[in-house]
C-alpha cells in the first residue's frame, strides 16, 4: 500500500521527465521556534516566492512529512505531501546535528530516497534550510551524461575532484541501475558506520572508488552557484541556492536565513550600488554562535 501511495504522490508532483523536487520535514521545521514566526518551512517556501523563476517549481515539490503535525501543515499549504511512516523512532522534534537521533533520521531519509530511485524517478533532494533564489534546473545538466551532481561545503575549483567536501543537503540524481546500486551500497553501510552520518559514509565510499566500480558519472557543484554558510557565494548575480550549512540549530538557521532573504530582496530592488564588489551577504552571526551553545 505504501509503495502505491508513494508512486501516486510522485506522479502528481512529477515534471514531464519523471523528475521531482523532494524535501523532508518534521514538526520542528514547521512550527515556529519558541513561538516566533517564521518557521524554517515558512522561510523555505518564501525563498521560492522571492526567487527568480522559482514559483512554478512548487508544482513539482514533494514534501515528505515524518510526523502528523508536519503532514497537516503541508496539506494546509496545498502542496504535494507524502506521509512517511518511519516506525523506527520519533522524528518530530529538533534533532541536533550529529546526535544519535539526527544520524538515525538521515539514514531513514537515505532509505526513502533509494525507494524513489527504484520507482524510476529522478530528483533534486533539498534540505529545507536551502533558499532557492533561482531555478537550478537552468544550470544543472539535465542530459543523461551525469548520474549524480552533489553540492559541496567548500569547492576546490575542480568539478570532478573527490577531495571536494560533499554536502547531501542538495543534490540532483538520475534514476538508473548505477545510482540505485550506489544507494543500496551506501544504505547497507549504516550498520558498520556507528557514529557517522550518512554524508560522511558516502564521502568515504567515493574516496574508496565506488564511483569507478559502478562507472558512475558524478559532478561536484561550485559554491559560486550553489553556495552556503560554509562558503559564501561571491557573486549574487550567479547564485542559485544558499544553504544554511555549517550551522548547528534550527533557531540559528532561521535567524540567518531571514537575513539572506533581506539581502536578496535588497539586491532585487536595486538597493545595491553599482560595482562588482558592492554586494555583501550579511554575516552568519547566529550560526557561528550556534557551535558555542551547549
mmCIF file of C-alpha atoms in Angstrom:
data_model
loop_
_atom_site.group_PDB
_atom_site.id
_atom_site.type_symbol
_atom_site.label_atom_id
_atom_site.label_comp_id
_atom_site.label_asym_id
_atom_site.label_seq_id
_atom_site.Cartn_x
_atom_site.Cartn_y
_atom_site.Cartn_z
ATOM 1 C CA UNK A 1 0.000 0.000 0.000
ATOM 2 C CA UNK A 2 2.776 2.459 0.956
ATOM 3 C CA UNK A 3 4.516 1.856 -2.380
ATOM 4 C CA UNK A 4 1.345 2.703 -4.338
ATOM 5 C CA UNK A 5 0.761 5.814 -2.228
ATOM 6 C CA UNK A 6 4.324 6.972 -2.848
ATOM 7 C CA UNK A 7 4.021 6.280 -6.567
ATOM 8 C CA UNK A 8 0.819 8.308 -6.691
ATOM 9 C CA UNK A 9 2.403 11.234 -4.834
ATOM 10 C CA UNK A 10 5.447 11.206 -7.119
ATOM 11 C CA UNK A 11 3.284 11.085 -10.239
ATOM 12 C CA UNK A 12 1.298 14.150 -9.126
ATOM 13 C CA UNK A 13 4.439 16.195 -8.435
ATOM 14 C CA UNK A 14 6.484 14.998 -11.400
ATOM 15 C CA UNK A 15 7.723 17.011 -14.344
ATOM 16 C CA UNK A 16 7.496 15.521 -17.830
ATOM 17 C CA UNK A 17 10.759 13.582 -17.471
ATOM 18 C CA UNK A 18 9.781 11.814 -14.229
ATOM 19 C CA UNK A 19 11.742 14.392 -12.233
ATOM 20 C CA UNK A 20 10.664 15.789 -8.873
ATOM 21 C CA UNK A 21 11.996 18.026 -6.108
ATOM 22 C CA UNK A 22 11.949 16.397 -2.670
ATOM 23 C CA UNK A 23 12.310 17.806 0.809
ATOM 24 C CA UNK A 24 11.753 16.168 4.203
ATOM 25 C CA UNK A 25 10.109 17.965 7.128
ATOM 26 C CA UNK A 26 9.211 17.266 10.739
ATOM 27 C CA UNK A 27 7.318 19.147 13.430
ATOM 28 C CA UNK A 28 10.396 21.114 14.468
ATOM 29 C CA UNK A 29 10.716 22.512 10.943
ATOM 30 C CA UNK A 30 7.073 23.540 10.511
ATOM 31 C CA UNK A 31 6.397 25.057 13.929
ATOM 32 C CA UNK A 32 7.879 28.439 14.872
ATOM 33 C CA UNK A 33 10.813 28.215 17.270
ATOM 34 C CA UNK A 34 9.765 29.490 20.720
ATOM 35 C CA UNK A 35 6.512 30.683 19.167
ATOM 36 C CA UNK A 36 8.244 33.214 16.899
ATOM 37 C CA UNK A 37 7.390 33.178 13.198
ATOM 38 C CA UNK A 38 8.540 32.355 10.604
ATOM 39 C CA UNK A 39 9.261 28.646 10.899
ATOM 40 C CA UNK A 40 12.033 27.014 8.881
ATOM 41 C CA UNK A 41 9.433 25.647 6.461
ATOM 42 C CA UNK A 42 7.875 29.123 6.078
ATOM 43 C CA UNK A 43 11.274 30.511 5.078
ATOM 44 C CA UNK A 44 11.902 27.655 2.661
ATOM 45 C CA UNK A 45 8.658 28.374 0.819
ATOM 46 C CA UNK A 46 9.289 32.119 0.942
ATOM 47 C CA UNK A 47 12.513 31.507 -0.971
ATOM 48 C CA UNK A 48 10.513 30.048 -3.878
ATOM 49 C CA UNK A 49 8.200 33.072 -3.785
ATOM 50 C CA UNK A 50 11.022 35.620 -3.811
ATOM 51 C CA UNK A 51 13.313 33.727 -6.183
ATOM 52 C CA UNK A 52 13.637 34.266 -9.936
ATOM 53 C CA UNK A 53 11.624 31.727 -11.982
ATOM 54 C CA UNK A 54 11.151 29.544 -8.910
ATOM 55 C CA UNK A 55 7.451 29.880 -8.042
ATOM 56 C CA UNK A 56 6.430 27.390 -10.711
ATOM 57 C CA UNK A 57 8.767 24.810 -9.174
ATOM 58 C CA UNK A 58 6.443 24.426 -6.161
ATOM 59 C CA UNK A 59 4.165 22.470 -8.500
ATOM 60 C CA UNK A 60 6.901 19.818 -8.626
ATOM 61 C CA UNK A 61 7.896 19.826 -4.951
ATOM 62 C CA UNK A 62 7.039 16.693 -2.962
ATOM 63 C CA UNK A 63 7.102 17.429 0.762
ATOM 64 C CA UNK A 64 7.787 14.299 2.809
ATOM 65 C CA UNK A 65 6.486 14.604 6.360
ATOM 66 C CA UNK A 66 7.789 12.261 9.065
ATOM 67 C CA UNK A 67 5.115 13.115 11.642
ATOM 68 C CA UNK A 68 1.407 14.035 11.774
ATOM 69 C CA UNK A 69 1.904 17.734 12.581
ATOM 70 C CA UNK A 70 4.279 18.274 9.664
ATOM 71 C CA UNK A 71 1.915 16.457 7.300
ATOM 72 C CA UNK A 72 -1.071 18.562 8.385
ATOM 73 C CA UNK A 73 0.913 21.794 7.912
ATOM 74 C CA UNK A 74 1.906 20.647 4.437
ATOM 75 C CA UNK A 75 -1.677 19.817 3.468
ATOM 76 C CA UNK A 76 -2.811 23.208 4.769
ATOM 77 C CA UNK A 77 -0.357 24.804 2.316
ATOM 78 C CA UNK A 78 -1.984 22.788 -0.505
ATOM 79 C CA UNK A 79 1.337 21.316 -1.567
ATOM 80 C CA UNK A 80 2.139 17.805 -2.761
ATOM 81 C CA UNK A 81 2.520 15.963 0.552
ATOM 82 C CA UNK A 82 3.533 12.418 1.472
ATOM 83 C CA UNK A 83 3.354 10.995 4.992
ATOM 84 C CA UNK A 84 6.389 8.814 5.647
ATOM 85 C CA UNK A 85 5.629 6.345 8.431
ATOM 86 C CA UNK A 86 9.044 5.663 9.913
ATOM 87 C CA UNK A 87 8.381 3.023 12.552
ATOM 88 C CA UNK A 88 11.955 3.316 13.795
ATOM 89 C CA UNK A 89 11.957 6.346 16.052
ATOM 90 C CA UNK A 90 10.286 9.624 16.906
ATOM 91 C CA UNK A 91 11.495 12.162 14.352
ATOM 92 C CA UNK A 92 9.131 15.004 15.305
ATOM 93 C CA UNK A 93 11.392 17.184 17.468
ATOM 94 C CA UNK A 94 14.579 19.044 16.629
ATOM 95 C CA UNK A 95 17.486 16.689 16.017
ATOM 96 C CA UNK A 96 20.703 18.414 16.999
ATOM 97 C CA UNK A 97 23.491 17.979 14.463
ATOM 98 C CA UNK A 98 25.381 14.674 14.940
ATOM 99 C CA UNK A 99 23.160 13.450 17.781
ATOM 100 C CA UNK A 100 22.131 9.784 17.643
ATOM 101 C CA UNK A 101 18.584 10.729 16.581
ATOM 102 C CA UNK A 102 19.941 13.079 13.905
ATOM 103 C CA UNK A 103 22.056 10.280 12.412
ATOM 104 C CA UNK A 104 19.114 7.866 12.522
ATOM 105 C CA UNK A 105 16.875 10.368 10.733
ATOM 106 C CA UNK A 106 19.484 10.941 7.996
ATOM 107 C CA UNK A 107 19.680 7.188 7.328
ATOM 108 C CA UNK A 108 15.887 6.900 7.169
ATOM 109 C CA UNK A 109 15.913 9.709 4.623
ATOM 110 C CA UNK A 110 18.525 7.889 2.533
ATOM 111 C CA UNK A 111 16.405 4.732 2.529
ATOM 112 C CA UNK A 112 13.344 6.678 1.381
ATOM 113 C CA UNK A 113 15.265 8.362 -1.448
ATOM 114 C CA UNK A 114 16.564 4.952 -2.554
ATOM 115 C CA UNK A 115 12.930 3.825 -2.835
ATOM 116 C CA UNK A 116 12.184 6.873 -5.045
ATOM 117 C CA UNK A 117 15.035 5.936 -7.388
ATOM 118 C CA UNK A 118 13.774 2.349 -7.575
ATOM 119 C CA UNK A 119 10.404 3.683 -8.747
ATOM 120 C CA UNK A 120 12.190 5.289 -11.709
ATOM 121 C CA UNK A 121 12.129 8.939 -10.621
ATOM 122 C CA UNK A 122 14.980 11.430 -10.938
ATOM 123 C CA UNK A 123 15.049 14.059 -8.231
ATOM 124 C CA UNK A 124 16.684 17.048 -6.664
ATOM 125 C CA UNK A 125 16.829 16.462 -2.954
ATOM 126 C CA UNK A 126 16.914 19.690 -0.968
ATOM 127 C CA UNK A 127 17.072 20.336 2.750
ATOM 128 C CA UNK A 128 14.509 22.863 3.952
ATOM 129 C CA UNK A 129 17.324 25.170 5.049
ATOM 130 C CA UNK A 130 18.204 25.822 1.396
ATOM 131 C CA UNK A 131 16.960 29.054 -0.186
ATOM 132 C CA UNK A 132 16.102 28.582 -3.870
ATOM 133 C CA UNK A 133 16.817 32.042 -5.298
ATOM 134 C CA UNK A 134 16.984 30.994 -8.943
ATOM 135 C CA UNK A 135 15.879 27.916 -10.864
ATOM 136 C CA UNK A 136 18.767 25.413 -10.573
ATOM 137 C CA UNK A 137 17.434 23.305 -13.445
ATOM 138 C CA UNK A 138 18.596 26.098 -15.759
ATOM 139 C CA UNK A 139 22.183 25.267 -14.775
ATOM 140 C CA UNK A 140 22.179 21.619 -13.828
ATOM 141 C CA UNK A 141 22.903 19.303 -16.698
ATOM 142 C CA UNK A 142 19.594 17.629 -17.454
ATOM 143 C CA UNK A 143 21.027 15.280 -20.055
ATOM 144 C CA UNK A 144 21.816 11.675 -19.204
ATOM 145 C CA UNK A 145 25.541 12.463 -19.028
ATOM 146 C CA UNK A 146 25.674 12.972 -15.270
ATOM 147 C CA UNK A 147 24.271 10.387 -12.893
ATOM 148 C CA UNK A 148 24.776 12.457 -9.755
ATOM 149 C CA UNK A 149 25.530 16.120 -9.080
ATOM 150 C CA UNK A 150 26.352 16.886 -5.468
ATOM 151 C CA UNK A 151 26.644 20.169 -3.592
ATOM 152 C CA UNK A 152 29.769 20.960 -1.613
ATOM 153 C CA UNK A 153 30.551 22.745 1.632
ATOM 154 C CA UNK A 154 33.766 24.053 0.095
ATOM 155 C CA UNK A 155 34.560 23.803 -3.601
ATOM 156 C CA UNK A 156 38.186 23.221 -4.601
ATOM 157 C CA UNK A 157 37.835 24.507 -8.177
ATOM 158 C CA UNK A 158 37.555 21.084 -9.846
ATOM 159 C CA UNK A 159 34.048 19.761 -10.532
ATOM 160 C CA UNK A 160 35.359 16.200 -10.807
ATOM 161 C CA UNK A 161 37.689 16.121 -7.803
ATOM 162 C CA UNK A 162 36.789 13.745 -4.973
ATOM 163 C CA UNK A 163 38.643 15.908 -2.498
ATOM 164 C CA UNK A 164 35.659 18.308 -2.541
ATOM 165 C CA UNK A 165 33.782 18.205 0.769
ATOM 166 C CA UNK A 166 30.338 16.946 -0.224
ATOM 167 C CA UNK A 167 27.018 18.020 1.254
ATOM 168 C CA UNK A 168 23.991 15.733 0.911
ATOM 169 C CA UNK A 169 21.626 18.619 1.692
ATOM 170 C CA UNK A 170 21.281 19.402 -2.016
ATOM 171 C CA UNK A 171 21.907 17.078 -4.941
ATOM 172 C CA UNK A 172 20.476 16.017 -8.283
ATOM 173 C CA UNK A 173 20.370 12.312 -9.106
ATOM 174 C CA UNK A 174 19.066 10.381 -12.103
ATOM 175 C CA UNK A 175 17.379 7.036 -11.641
ATOM 176 C CA UNK A 176 19.342 4.242 -13.275
ATOM 177 C CA UNK A 177 20.971 0.949 -12.329
ATOM 178 C CA UNK A 178 24.204 2.685 -11.273
ATOM 179 C CA UNK A 179 22.611 5.182 -8.889
ATOM 180 C CA UNK A 180 20.256 2.586 -7.393
ATOM 181 C CA UNK A 181 23.232 0.315 -6.704
ATOM 182 C CA UNK A 182 25.136 3.226 -5.168
ATOM 183 C CA UNK A 183 22.253 3.942 -2.785
ATOM 184 C CA UNK A 184 21.971 0.246 -1.894
ATOM 185 C CA UNK A 185 25.690 0.047 -1.046
ATOM 186 C CA UNK A 186 25.505 3.371 0.808
ATOM 187 C CA UNK A 187 22.476 2.394 2.892
ATOM 188 C CA UNK A 188 23.916 -1.041 3.687
ATOM 189 C CA UNK A 189 26.993 0.670 5.183
ATOM 190 C CA UNK A 190 24.957 2.167 8.050
ATOM 191 C CA UNK A 191 25.408 -0.923 10.236
ATOM 192 C CA UNK A 192 29.204 -0.660 10.076
ATOM 193 C CA UNK A 193 29.375 3.111 10.490
ATOM 194 C CA UNK A 194 28.354 3.800 14.079
ATOM 195 C CA UNK A 195 28.610 7.471 14.976
ATOM 196 C CA UNK A 196 28.970 8.538 11.321
ATOM 197 C CA UNK A 197 26.275 10.478 9.481
ATOM 198 C CA UNK A 198 25.254 9.266 6.027
ATOM 199 C CA UNK A 199 27.113 12.130 4.333
ATOM 200 C CA UNK A 200 30.436 11.022 5.829
ATOM 201 C CA UNK A 201 29.790 7.423 4.800
ATOM 202 C CA UNK A 202 29.113 8.449 1.197
ATOM 203 C CA UNK A 203 32.268 10.583 1.167
ATOM 204 C CA UNK A 204 34.252 7.565 2.384
ATOM 205 C CA UNK A 205 32.751 5.341 -0.321
ATOM 206 C CA UNK A 206 33.661 7.884 -3.003
ATOM 207 C CA UNK A 207 37.223 8.186 -1.717
ATOM 208 C CA UNK A 208 37.471 4.391 -1.881
ATOM 209 C CA UNK A 209 36.437 4.422 -5.551
ATOM 210 C CA UNK A 210 32.844 3.169 -5.532
ATOM 211 C CA UNK A 211 32.110 5.501 -8.461
ATOM 212 C CA UNK A 212 34.739 3.769 -10.588
ATOM 213 C CA UNK A 213 33.374 0.330 -9.707
ATOM 214 C CA UNK A 214 29.908 1.437 -10.828
ATOM 215 C CA UNK A 215 31.110 3.580 -13.773
ATOM 216 C CA UNK A 216 29.215 6.421 -12.098
ATOM 217 C CA UNK A 217 29.414 9.838 -13.742
ATOM 218 C CA UNK A 218 29.495 12.370 -10.933
ATOM 219 C CA UNK A 219 29.983 16.108 -10.694
ATOM 220 C CA UNK A 220 30.554 18.383 -7.694
ATOM 221 C CA UNK A 221 28.707 21.704 -7.681
ATOM 222 C CA UNK A 222 30.536 25.020 -7.491
ATOM 223 C CA UNK A 223 29.680 27.172 -4.457
ATOM 224 C CA UNK A 224 29.700 30.162 -6.811
ATOM 225 C CA UNK A 225 26.248 28.934 -7.881
ATOM 226 C CA UNK A 226 25.239 26.599 -5.044
ATOM 227 C CA UNK A 227 26.592 28.395 -2.014
ATOM 228 C CA UNK A 228 26.068 28.247 1.716
ATOM 229 C CA UNK A 229 27.222 29.488 5.066
ATOM 230 C CA UNK A 230 30.369 27.323 4.937
ATOM 231 C CA UNK A 231 31.458 29.171 1.808
ATOM 232 C CA UNK A 232 29.545 32.289 0.797
ATOM 233 C CA UNK A 233 28.618 32.785 -2.830
ATOM 234 C CA UNK A 234 30.878 35.533 -4.180
ATOM 235 C CA UNK A 235 28.567 36.865 -6.916
ATOM 236 C CA UNK A 236 24.866 37.432 -6.202
ATOM 237 C CA UNK A 237 24.234 37.698 -9.952
ATOM 238 C CA UNK A 238 25.102 33.996 -10.313
ATOM 239 C CA UNK A 239 23.738 32.432 -7.132
ATOM 240 C CA UNK A 240 21.133 29.679 -7.477
ATOM 241 C CA UNK A 241 20.786 28.408 -3.919
ATOM 242 C CA UNK A 242 22.022 29.336 -0.435
ATOM 243 C CA UNK A 243 22.290 26.581 2.158
ATOM 244 C CA UNK A 244 22.409 27.208 5.924
ATOM 245 C CA UNK A 245 25.179 24.641 6.334
ATOM 246 C CA UNK A 246 27.924 24.917 8.962
ATOM 247 C CA UNK A 247 25.130 25.694 11.421
ATOM 248 C CA UNK A 248 24.014 23.647 14.407
ATOM 249 C CA UNK A 249 20.462 24.638 15.415
ATOM 250 C CA UNK A 250 17.138 25.500 13.808
ATOM 251 C CA UNK A 251 16.954 28.741 15.782
ATOM 252 C CA UNK A 252 20.276 29.903 14.331
ATOM 253 C CA UNK A 253 19.416 28.790 10.792
ATOM 254 C CA UNK A 254 16.121 30.691 10.839
ATOM 255 C CA UNK A 255 17.779 33.868 12.123
ATOM 256 C CA UNK A 256 20.488 33.876 9.458
ATOM 257 C CA UNK A 257 18.274 32.715 6.580
ATOM 258 C CA UNK A 258 15.945 35.636 7.309
ATOM 259 C CA UNK A 259 18.968 37.855 6.645
ATOM 260 C CA UNK A 260 19.647 36.007 3.381
ATOM 261 C CA UNK A 261 16.149 36.879 2.175
ATOM 262 C CA UNK A 262 16.569 40.512 3.265
ATOM 263 C CA UNK A 263 19.870 40.687 1.357
ATOM 264 C CA UNK A 264 18.294 39.081 -1.707
ATOM 265 C CA UNK A 265 15.323 41.487 -1.718
ATOM 266 C CA UNK A 266 17.722 44.407 -1.347
ATOM 267 C CA UNK A 267 19.608 43.186 -4.410
ATOM 268 C CA UNK A 268 16.430 42.627 -6.453
ATOM 269 C CA UNK A 269 15.067 46.050 -5.604
ATOM 270 C CA UNK A 270 18.277 47.689 -6.781
ATOM 271 C CA UNK A 271 19.363 48.935 -3.354
ATOM 272 C CA UNK A 272 22.946 47.904 -4.065
ATOM 273 C CA UNK A 273 25.381 50.374 -5.523
ATOM 274 C CA UNK A 274 26.848 49.595 -8.934
ATOM 275 C CA UNK A 275 30.159 47.814 -8.907
ATOM 276 C CA UNK A 276 31.358 44.238 -8.835
ATOM 277 C CA UNK A 277 32.160 44.110 -5.113
ATOM 278 C CA UNK A 278 29.374 46.283 -3.760
ATOM 279 C CA UNK A 279 27.061 43.452 -2.661
ATOM 280 C CA UNK A 280 27.885 41.543 0.504
ATOM 281 C CA UNK A 281 25.878 38.876 2.291
ATOM 282 C CA UNK A 282 25.121 39.559 5.956
ATOM 283 C CA UNK A 283 27.412 37.780 8.413
ATOM 284 C CA UNK A 284 26.049 34.479 9.744
ATOM 285 C CA UNK A 285 26.354 35.509 13.370
ATOM 286 C CA UNK A 286 23.697 33.198 14.819
ATOM 287 C CA UNK A 287 25.064 30.146 13.016
ATOM 288 C CA UNK A 288 28.635 30.936 14.007
ATOM 289 C CA UNK A 289 27.499 31.272 17.630
ATOM 290 C CA UNK A 290 25.438 28.066 17.494
ATOM 291 C CA UNK A 291 28.587 25.973 17.852
ATOM 292 C CA UNK A 292 29.250 27.509 21.263
ATOM 293 C CA UNK A 293 25.808 26.726 22.696
ATOM 294 C CA UNK A 294 25.519 23.522 24.726
#
